[in-house]
Short mmCIF file of C-alpha atoms and ligand atoms in Angstrom, two decimals:
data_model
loop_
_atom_site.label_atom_id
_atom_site.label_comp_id
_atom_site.label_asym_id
_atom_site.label_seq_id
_atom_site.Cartn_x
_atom_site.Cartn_y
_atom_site.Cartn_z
CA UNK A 1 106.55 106.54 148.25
CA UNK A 2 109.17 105.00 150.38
CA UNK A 3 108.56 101.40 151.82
CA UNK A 4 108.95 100.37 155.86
CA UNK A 5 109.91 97.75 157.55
CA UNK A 6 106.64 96.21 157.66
CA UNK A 7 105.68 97.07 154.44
CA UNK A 8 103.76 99.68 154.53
CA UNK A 9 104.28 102.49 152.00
CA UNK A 10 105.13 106.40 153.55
CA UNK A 11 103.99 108.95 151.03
CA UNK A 12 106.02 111.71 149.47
CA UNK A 13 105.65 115.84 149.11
CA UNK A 14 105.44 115.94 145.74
CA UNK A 15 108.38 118.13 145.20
CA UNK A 16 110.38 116.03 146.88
CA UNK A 17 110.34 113.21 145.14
CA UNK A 18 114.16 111.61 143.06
CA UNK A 19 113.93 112.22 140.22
CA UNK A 20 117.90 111.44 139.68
CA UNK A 21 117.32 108.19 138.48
CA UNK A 22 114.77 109.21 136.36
CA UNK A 23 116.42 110.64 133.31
CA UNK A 24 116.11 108.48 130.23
CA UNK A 25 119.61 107.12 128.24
CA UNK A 26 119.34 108.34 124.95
CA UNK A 27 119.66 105.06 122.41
CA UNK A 28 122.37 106.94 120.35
CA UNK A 29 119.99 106.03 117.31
CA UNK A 30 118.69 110.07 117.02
CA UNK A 31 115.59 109.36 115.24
CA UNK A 32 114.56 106.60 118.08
CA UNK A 33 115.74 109.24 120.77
CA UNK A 34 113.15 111.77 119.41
CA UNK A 35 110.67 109.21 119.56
CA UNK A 36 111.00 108.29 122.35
CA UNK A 37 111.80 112.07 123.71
CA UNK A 38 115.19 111.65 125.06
CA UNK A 39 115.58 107.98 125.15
CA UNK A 40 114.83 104.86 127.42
CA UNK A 41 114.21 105.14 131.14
CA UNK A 42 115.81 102.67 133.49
CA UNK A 43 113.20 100.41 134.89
CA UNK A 44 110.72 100.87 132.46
CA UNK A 45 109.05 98.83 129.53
CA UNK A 46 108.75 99.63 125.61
CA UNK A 47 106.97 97.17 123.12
CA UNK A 48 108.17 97.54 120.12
CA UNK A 49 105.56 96.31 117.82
CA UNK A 50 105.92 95.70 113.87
CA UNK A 51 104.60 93.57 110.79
CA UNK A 52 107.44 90.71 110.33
CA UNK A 53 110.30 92.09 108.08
CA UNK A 54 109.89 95.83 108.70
CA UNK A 55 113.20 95.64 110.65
CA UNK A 56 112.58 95.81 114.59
CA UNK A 57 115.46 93.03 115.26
CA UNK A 58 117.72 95.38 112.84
CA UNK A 59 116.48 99.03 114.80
CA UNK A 60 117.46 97.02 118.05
CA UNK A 61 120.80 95.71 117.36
CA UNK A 62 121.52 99.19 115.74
CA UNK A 63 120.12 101.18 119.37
CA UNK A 64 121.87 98.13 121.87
CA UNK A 65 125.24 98.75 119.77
CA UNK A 66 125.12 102.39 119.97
CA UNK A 67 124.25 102.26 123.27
CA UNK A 68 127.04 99.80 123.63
CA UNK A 69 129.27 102.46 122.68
CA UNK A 70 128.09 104.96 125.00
CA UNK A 71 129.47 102.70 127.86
CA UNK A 72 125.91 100.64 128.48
CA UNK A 73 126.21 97.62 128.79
CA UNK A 74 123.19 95.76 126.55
CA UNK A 75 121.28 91.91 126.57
CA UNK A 76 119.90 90.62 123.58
CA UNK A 77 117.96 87.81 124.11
CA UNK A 78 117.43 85.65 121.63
CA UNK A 79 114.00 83.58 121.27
CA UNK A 80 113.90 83.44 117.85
CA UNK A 81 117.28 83.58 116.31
CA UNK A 82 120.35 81.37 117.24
CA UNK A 83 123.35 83.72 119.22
CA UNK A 84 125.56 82.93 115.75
CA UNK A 85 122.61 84.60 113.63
CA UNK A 86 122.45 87.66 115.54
CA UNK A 87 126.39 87.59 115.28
CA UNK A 88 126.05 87.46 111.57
CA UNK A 89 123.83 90.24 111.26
CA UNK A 90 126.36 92.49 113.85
CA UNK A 91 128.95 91.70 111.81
CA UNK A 92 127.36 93.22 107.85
CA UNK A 93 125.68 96.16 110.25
CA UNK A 94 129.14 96.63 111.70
CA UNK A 95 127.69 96.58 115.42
CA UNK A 96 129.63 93.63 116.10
CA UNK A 97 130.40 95.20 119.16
CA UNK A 98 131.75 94.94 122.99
CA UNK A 99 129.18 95.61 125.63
CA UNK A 100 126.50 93.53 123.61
CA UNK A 101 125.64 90.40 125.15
CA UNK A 102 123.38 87.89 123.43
CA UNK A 103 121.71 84.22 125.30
CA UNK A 104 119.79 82.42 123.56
CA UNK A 105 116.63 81.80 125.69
CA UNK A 106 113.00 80.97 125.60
CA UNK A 107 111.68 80.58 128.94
CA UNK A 108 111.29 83.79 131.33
CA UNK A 109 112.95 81.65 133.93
CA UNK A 110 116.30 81.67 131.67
CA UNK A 111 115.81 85.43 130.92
CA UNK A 112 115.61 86.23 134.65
CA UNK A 113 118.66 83.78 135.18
CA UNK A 114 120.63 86.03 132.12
CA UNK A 115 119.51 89.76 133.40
CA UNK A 116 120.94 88.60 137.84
CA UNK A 117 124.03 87.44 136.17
CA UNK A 118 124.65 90.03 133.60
CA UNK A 119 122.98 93.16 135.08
CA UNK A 120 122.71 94.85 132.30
CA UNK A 121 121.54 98.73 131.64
CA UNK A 122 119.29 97.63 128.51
CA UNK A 123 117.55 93.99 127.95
CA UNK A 124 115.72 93.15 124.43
CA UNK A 125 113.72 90.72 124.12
CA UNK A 126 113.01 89.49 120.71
CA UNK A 127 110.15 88.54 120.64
CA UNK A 128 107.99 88.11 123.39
CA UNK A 129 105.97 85.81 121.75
CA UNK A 130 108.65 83.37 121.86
CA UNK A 131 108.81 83.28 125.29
CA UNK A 132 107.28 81.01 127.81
CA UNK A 133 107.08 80.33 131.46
CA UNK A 134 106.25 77.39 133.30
CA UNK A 135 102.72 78.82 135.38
CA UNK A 136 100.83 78.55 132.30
CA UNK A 137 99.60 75.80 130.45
CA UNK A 138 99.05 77.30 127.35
CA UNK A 139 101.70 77.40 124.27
CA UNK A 140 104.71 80.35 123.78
CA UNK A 141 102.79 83.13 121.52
CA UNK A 142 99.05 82.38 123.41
CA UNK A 143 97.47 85.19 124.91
CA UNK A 144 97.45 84.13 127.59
CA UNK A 145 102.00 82.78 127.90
CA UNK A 146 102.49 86.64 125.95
CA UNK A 147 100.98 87.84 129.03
CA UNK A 148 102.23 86.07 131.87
CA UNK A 149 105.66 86.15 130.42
CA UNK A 150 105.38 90.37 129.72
CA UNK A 151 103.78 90.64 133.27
CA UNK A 152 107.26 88.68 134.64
CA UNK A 153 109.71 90.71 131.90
CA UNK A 154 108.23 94.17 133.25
CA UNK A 155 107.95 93.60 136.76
CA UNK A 156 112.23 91.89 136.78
CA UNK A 157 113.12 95.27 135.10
CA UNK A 158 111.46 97.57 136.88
CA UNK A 159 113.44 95.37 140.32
CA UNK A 160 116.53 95.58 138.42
CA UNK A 161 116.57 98.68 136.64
CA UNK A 162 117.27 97.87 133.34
CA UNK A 163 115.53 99.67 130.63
CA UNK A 164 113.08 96.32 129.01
CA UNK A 165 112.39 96.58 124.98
CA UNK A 166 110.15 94.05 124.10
CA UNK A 167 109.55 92.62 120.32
CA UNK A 168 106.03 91.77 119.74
CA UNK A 169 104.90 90.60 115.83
CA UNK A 170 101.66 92.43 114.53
CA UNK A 171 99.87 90.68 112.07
CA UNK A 172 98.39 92.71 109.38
CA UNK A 173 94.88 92.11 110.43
CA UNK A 174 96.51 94.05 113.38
CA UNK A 175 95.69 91.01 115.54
CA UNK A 176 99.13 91.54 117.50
CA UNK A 177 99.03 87.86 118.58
CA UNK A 178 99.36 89.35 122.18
CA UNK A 179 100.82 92.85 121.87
CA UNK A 180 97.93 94.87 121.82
CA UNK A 181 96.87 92.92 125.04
CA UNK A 182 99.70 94.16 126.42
CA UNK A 183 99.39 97.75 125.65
CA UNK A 184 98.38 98.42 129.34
CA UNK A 185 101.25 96.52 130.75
CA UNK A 186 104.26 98.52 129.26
CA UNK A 187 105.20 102.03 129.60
CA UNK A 188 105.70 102.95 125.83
CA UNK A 189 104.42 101.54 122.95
CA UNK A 190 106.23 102.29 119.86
CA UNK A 191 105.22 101.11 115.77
CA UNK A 192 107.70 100.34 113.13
CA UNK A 193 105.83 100.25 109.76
CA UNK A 194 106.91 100.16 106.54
CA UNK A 195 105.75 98.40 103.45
CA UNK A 196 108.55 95.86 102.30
CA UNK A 197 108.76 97.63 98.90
CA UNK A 198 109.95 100.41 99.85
CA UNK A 199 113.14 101.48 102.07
CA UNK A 200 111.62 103.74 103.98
CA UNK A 201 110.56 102.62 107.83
CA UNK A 202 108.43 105.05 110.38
CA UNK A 203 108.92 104.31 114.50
CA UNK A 204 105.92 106.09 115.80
CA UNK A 205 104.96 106.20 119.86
CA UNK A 206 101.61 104.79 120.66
CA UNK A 207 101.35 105.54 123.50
CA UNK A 208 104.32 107.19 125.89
CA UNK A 209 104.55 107.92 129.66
CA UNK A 210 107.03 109.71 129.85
CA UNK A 211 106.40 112.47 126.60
CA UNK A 212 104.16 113.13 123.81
CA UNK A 213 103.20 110.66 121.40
CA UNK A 214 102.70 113.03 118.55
CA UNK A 215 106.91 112.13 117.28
CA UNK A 216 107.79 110.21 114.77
CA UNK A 217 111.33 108.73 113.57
CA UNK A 218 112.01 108.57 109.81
CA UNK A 219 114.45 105.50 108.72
CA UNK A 220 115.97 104.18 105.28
CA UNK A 221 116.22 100.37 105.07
CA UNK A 222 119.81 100.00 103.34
CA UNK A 223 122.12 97.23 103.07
CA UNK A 224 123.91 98.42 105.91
CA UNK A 225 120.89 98.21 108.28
CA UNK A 226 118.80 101.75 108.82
CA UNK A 227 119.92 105.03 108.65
CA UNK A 228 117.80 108.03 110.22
CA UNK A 229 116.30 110.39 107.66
CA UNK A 230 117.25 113.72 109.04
CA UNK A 231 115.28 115.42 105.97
CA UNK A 232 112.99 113.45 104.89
CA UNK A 233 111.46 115.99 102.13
CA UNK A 234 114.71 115.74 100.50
CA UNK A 235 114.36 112.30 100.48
CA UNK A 236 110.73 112.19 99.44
CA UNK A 237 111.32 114.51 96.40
CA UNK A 238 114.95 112.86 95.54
CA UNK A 239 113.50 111.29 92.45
CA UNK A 240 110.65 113.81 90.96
CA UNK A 241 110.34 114.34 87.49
CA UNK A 242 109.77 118.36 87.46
CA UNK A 243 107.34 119.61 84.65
CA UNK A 244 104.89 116.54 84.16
CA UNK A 245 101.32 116.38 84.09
CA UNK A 246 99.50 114.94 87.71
CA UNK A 247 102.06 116.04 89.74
CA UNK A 248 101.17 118.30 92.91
CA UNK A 249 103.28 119.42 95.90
CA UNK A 250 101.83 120.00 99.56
CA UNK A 251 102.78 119.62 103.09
CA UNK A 252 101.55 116.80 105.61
CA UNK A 253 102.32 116.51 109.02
CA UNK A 254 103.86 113.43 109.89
CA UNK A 255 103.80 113.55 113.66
CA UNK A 256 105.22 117.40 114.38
CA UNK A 257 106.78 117.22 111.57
CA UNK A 258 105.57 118.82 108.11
CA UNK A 259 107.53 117.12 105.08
CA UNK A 260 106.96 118.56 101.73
CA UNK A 261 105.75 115.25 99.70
CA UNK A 262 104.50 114.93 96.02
CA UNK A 263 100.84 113.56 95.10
CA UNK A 264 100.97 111.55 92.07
CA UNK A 265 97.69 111.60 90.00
CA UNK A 266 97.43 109.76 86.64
CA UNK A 267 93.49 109.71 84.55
CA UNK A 268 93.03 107.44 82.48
CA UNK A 269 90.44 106.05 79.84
CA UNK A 270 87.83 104.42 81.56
CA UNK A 271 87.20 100.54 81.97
CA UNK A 272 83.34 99.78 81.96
CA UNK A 273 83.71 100.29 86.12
CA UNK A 274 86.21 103.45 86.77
CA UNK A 275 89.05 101.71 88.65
CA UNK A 276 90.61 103.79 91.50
CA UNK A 277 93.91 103.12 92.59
CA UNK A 278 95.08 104.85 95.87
CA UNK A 279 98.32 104.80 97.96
CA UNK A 280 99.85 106.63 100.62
CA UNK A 281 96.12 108.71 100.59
CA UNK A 282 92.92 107.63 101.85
CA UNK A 283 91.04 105.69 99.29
CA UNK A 284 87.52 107.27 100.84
CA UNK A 285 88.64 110.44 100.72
CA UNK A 286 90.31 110.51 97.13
CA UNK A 287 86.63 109.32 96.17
CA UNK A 288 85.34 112.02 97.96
CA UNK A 289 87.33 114.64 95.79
CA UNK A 290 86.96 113.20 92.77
CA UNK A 291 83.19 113.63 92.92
CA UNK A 292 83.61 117.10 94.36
CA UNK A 293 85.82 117.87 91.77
CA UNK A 294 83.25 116.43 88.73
CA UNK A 295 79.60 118.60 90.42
CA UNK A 296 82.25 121.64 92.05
CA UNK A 297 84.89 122.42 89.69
CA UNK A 298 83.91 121.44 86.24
CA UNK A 299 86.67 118.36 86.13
CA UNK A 300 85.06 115.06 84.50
CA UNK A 301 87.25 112.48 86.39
CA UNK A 302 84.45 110.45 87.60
CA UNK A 303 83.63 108.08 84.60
CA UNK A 304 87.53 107.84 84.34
CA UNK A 305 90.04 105.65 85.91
CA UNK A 306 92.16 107.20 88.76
CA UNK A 307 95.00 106.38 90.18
CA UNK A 308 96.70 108.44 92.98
CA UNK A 309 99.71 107.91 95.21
CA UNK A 310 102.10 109.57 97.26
CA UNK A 311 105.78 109.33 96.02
CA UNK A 312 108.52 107.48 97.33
CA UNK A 313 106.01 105.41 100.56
CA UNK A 314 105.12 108.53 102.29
CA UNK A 315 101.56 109.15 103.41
CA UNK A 316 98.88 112.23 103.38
CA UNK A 317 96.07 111.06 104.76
CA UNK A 318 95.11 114.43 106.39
CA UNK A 319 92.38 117.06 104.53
CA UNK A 320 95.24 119.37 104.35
CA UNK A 321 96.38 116.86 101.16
CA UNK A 322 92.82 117.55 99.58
CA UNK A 323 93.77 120.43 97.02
CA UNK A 324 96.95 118.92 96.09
CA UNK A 325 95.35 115.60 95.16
CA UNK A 326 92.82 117.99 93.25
CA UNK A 327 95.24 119.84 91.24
CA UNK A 328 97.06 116.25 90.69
CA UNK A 329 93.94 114.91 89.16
CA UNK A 330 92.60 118.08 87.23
CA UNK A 331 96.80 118.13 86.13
CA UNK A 332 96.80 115.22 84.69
CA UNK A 333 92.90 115.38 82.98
CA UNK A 334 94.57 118.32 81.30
CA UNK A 335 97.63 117.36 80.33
CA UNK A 336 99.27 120.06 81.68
CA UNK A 337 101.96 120.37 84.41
CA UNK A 338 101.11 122.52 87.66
CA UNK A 339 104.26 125.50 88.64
CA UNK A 340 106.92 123.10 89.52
CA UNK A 341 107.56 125.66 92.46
CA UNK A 342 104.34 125.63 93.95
CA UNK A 343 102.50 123.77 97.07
CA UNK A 344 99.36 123.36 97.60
CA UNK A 345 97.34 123.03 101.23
CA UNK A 346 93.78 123.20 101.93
CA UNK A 347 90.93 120.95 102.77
CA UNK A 348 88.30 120.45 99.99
CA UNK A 349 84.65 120.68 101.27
CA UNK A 350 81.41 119.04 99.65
CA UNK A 351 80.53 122.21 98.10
CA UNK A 352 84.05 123.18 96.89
CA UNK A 353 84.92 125.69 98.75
CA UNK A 354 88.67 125.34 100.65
CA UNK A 355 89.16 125.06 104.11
CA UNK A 356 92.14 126.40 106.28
CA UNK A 357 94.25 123.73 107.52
CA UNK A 358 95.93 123.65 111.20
CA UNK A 359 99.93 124.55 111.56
CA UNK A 360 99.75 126.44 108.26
CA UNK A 361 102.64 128.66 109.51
CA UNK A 362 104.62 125.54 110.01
CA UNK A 363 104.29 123.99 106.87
CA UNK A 364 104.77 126.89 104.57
CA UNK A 365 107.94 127.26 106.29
CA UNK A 366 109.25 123.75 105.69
CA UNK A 367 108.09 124.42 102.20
CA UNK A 368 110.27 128.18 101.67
CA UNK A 369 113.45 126.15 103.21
CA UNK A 370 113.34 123.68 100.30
CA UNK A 371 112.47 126.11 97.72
CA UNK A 372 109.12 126.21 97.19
CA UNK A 373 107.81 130.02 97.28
CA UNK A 374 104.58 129.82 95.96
CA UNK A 375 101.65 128.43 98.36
CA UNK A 376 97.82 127.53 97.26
CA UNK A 377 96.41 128.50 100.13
CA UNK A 378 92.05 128.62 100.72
CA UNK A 379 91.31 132.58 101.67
CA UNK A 380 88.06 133.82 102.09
CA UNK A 381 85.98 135.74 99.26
CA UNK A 382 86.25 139.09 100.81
CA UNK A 383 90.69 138.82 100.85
CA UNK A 384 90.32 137.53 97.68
CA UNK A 385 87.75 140.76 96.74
CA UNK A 386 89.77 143.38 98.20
CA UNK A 387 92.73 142.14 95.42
CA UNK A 388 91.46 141.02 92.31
CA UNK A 389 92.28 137.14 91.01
CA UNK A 390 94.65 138.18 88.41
CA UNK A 391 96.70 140.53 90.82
CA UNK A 392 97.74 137.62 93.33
CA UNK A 393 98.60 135.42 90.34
CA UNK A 394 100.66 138.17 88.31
CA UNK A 395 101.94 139.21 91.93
CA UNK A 396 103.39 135.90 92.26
CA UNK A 397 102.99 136.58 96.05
CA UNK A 398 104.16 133.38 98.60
CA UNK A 399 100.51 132.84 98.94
CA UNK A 400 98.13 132.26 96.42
CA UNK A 401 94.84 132.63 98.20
CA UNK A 402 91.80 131.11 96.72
CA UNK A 403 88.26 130.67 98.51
CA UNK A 404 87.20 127.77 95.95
CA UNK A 405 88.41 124.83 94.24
CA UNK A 406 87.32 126.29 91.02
CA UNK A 407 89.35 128.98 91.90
CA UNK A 408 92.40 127.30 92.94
CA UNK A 409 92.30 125.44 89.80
CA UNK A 410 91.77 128.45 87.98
CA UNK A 411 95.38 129.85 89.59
CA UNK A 412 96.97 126.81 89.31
CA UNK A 413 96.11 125.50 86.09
CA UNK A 414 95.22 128.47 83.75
CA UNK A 415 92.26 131.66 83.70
CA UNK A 416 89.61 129.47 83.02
CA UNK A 417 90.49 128.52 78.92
CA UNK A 418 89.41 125.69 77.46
CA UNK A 419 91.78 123.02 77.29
CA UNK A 420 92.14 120.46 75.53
CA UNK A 421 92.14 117.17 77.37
CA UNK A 422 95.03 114.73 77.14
CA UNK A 423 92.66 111.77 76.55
CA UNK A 424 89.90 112.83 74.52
CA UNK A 425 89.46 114.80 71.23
CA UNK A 426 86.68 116.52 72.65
CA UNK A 427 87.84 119.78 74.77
CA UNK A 428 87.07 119.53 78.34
CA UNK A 429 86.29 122.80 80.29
CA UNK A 430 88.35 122.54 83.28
CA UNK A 431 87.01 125.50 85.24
CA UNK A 432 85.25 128.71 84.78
CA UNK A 433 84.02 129.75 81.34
CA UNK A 434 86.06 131.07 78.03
CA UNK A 435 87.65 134.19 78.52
P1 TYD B 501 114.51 92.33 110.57
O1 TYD B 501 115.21 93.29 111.44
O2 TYD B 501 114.85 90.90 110.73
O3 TYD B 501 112.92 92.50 110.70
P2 TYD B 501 111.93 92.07 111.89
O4 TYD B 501 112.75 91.80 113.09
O5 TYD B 501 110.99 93.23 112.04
O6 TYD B 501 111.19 90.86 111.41
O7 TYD B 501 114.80 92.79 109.08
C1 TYD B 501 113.88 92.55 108.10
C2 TYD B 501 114.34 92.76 106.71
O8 TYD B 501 115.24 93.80 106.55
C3 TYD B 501 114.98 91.54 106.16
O9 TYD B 501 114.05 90.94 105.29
C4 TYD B 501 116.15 92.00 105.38
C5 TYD B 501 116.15 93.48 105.53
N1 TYD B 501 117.48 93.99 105.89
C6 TYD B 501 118.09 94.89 105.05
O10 TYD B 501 117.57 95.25 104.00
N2 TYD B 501 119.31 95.39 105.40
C7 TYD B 501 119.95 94.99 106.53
O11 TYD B 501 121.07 95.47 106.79
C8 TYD B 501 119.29 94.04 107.38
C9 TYD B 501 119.95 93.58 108.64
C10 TYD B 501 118.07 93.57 107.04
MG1 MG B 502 113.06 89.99 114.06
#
């Protein structure tokens, strides 16, 4: 639409409307820039919401000096943090940089004053709950200030042009104090989580106007600020102890992206209530299998303790995780380790048969590229009849097809033996009978 004189707005054909000044700037920061599918548009809005301490202030300093040395020319305003505490921090991430300009500010009246003189290509504002104008009555970080002040921040950068990133806390309640509020207000709405014992940091878009929201960004937390994780199974498996009991591999998606992660399962003697300890997994669901894999499979975890995690902070909450966190559990009940090349994918149904999981062709390929050739993969009973059990295990084929749980731990784990568990004297029957 073009404006007239009097106001009045002209439409457009379509086709013919600029689109010149309508290509984002990429941050320089290449895990944000896939995020956020090329970078940040001029004129637009991004909240940038985040627990306290997961490191939004350090991923913005890190984007507005790289995009400081790409010739952009960056604010920083500062609500929270004095101007010499920001230049501390630039100076141990080495982005103490030209281009970056920092005021110290809390009203929106100051901000606007900052962005006319400075006319800058980027402004951050950290946080908007910090901020305040002078319309409302209520105090900086009310609903109803967060609002008025966003409404003011979006509406000077879309006259201006600048690309606007605004900070907004999340509580863990996920009461944003404001931000969710202002979901509707913003173009993009990006997440930066991350538990604080652990390095590892996820930017994930919420919601994203200008490209999919199904991209995530994969960061380290170092001393040195964050560093992208360009292969993040690498990372993931960095520290796994090959050969032990409890340990299975699979394949989540984490956005588009599979990563090849490792499900930790450790059984243990039971306390007069059987304690479950989950993380990285849904606690629901790993209750779920555990009871499927006591009635379905022949595995007696349920009057044990169980505790399951996924190494090194990553997450599988998808079914696809279900057989992994299966052959974890009946792994560890047993004593004995799982093939140390080997992943597993399938979702685990109530009566114990496996499911096919979506983008199967996608994750068995991220797991051949680090390695892994052998796949547990759910097939249905007439594959499986056409070639025997024992020929697809002795075949040691890519794909281990099994139509049951049973039968998956039966490949996995051993032809149905015995075994002897690793906690009791007693021998436990893990699946099928004595051969
Ligand atoms: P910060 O960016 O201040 O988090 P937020 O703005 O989301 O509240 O960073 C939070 C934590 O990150 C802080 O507790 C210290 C840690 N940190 C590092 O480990 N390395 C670094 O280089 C920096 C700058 C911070
Ligand atoms: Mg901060």
């Amino acid at each position: 639409m073009t404006e007239g004189a009097d106001g009045e707005c002209a439409p457009v054909a379509l086709g013919e409307v600029d689109l010149s000044a309508h290509s984002p700037m990429p941050t320089g920061i290449g895990e944000m820039d896939r995020v956020l599918a090329g970078g940040l548009l001029p004129g637009s809005a991004t909240l940038l919401g985040g627990e306290p301490g997961t490191g939004k202030s350090t991923l913005l300093l890190q984007a507005l000096a790289a995009m400081a040395a790409g010739g952009k020319r960056g604010l920083l305003v500062a609500a929270e943090e004095s101007a010499q505490q920001v230049r501390r921090r630039a100076g141990r991430l080495g982005t103490d940089v030209p281009g970056i300009f920092v005021v110290e500010a809390t009203r929106l009246s100051q901000v606007e004053a900052a962005v006319a003189s400075l006319a800058p290509d980027l402004v951050v504002v950290d946080s908007v709950q910090a901020i305040s104008g002078t319309e409302v009555a209520s105090p900086a970080g009310s609903l109803a200030q967060v609002r008025a002040c966003s409404h003011g921040l979006v509406s000077l950068a879309r006259a201006c042009g600048a690309a606007l990133v605004l900070v907004g806390h999340v509580t863990k309640d996920g009461a944003l104090a404001g931000p969710r509020a202002l979901e509707h207000l913003v173009d993009t709405v990006l997440s930066f989580e991350g538990d604080r014992y652990t390095s590892l940091r996820v930017l994930r878009a919420v919601k994203h106007r200008f490209g999919a929201t199904g991209e995530t960004g994969l960061f380290e937390m170092g001393e040195k600020g964050l560093t992208g994780v360009p292969d993040p199974s690498s990372f993931f498996l960095g520290d796994r102890l090959v050969g032990a009991p409890g340990s299975a591999l699979t394949v989540p998606l984490e956005g588009y992206r599979p990563l090849v992660v490792e499900v930790q399962a450790l059984v243990g003697r039971s306390s007069p209530v059987p304690r479950r300890f989950v993380t990285g997994l849904d606690p629901g669901r790993v209750g779920f299998l555990v009871a499927v894999l006591e009635k379905r499979a022949g595995a007696p975890v349920g009057d044990c303790d169980v505790y399951v995690s996924v190494a090194g902070g990553a997450r599988a909450c998808e079914p696809a995780a279900d057989l992994a966190v299966c052959l974890a559990l009946a792994s560890s009940l047993s004593g004995k380790a799982l093939p140390a090349q080997m992943v597993a994918l399938g979702e685990v149904g109530l009566g114990g048969e496996l499911r096919r999981v979506n983008a199967m062709a996608k994750r068995l390929a991220e797991a051949r590229r680090l390695g892994f050739r052998d796949a547990l993969v759910p097939s249905s009973p007439e594959r499986l009849a056409a070639r025997g059990h024992a020929d697809v295990a002795r075949e040691r084929s890519r794909e281990l097809p099994a139509p049951t749980l049973r039968d998956a731990l039966s490949l996995a784990l051993g032809e149905g033996r015995a075994r002897r568990s690793a906690l009791e004297e007693e021998p436990v029957v893990l699946v099928g009978d004595e051969q």
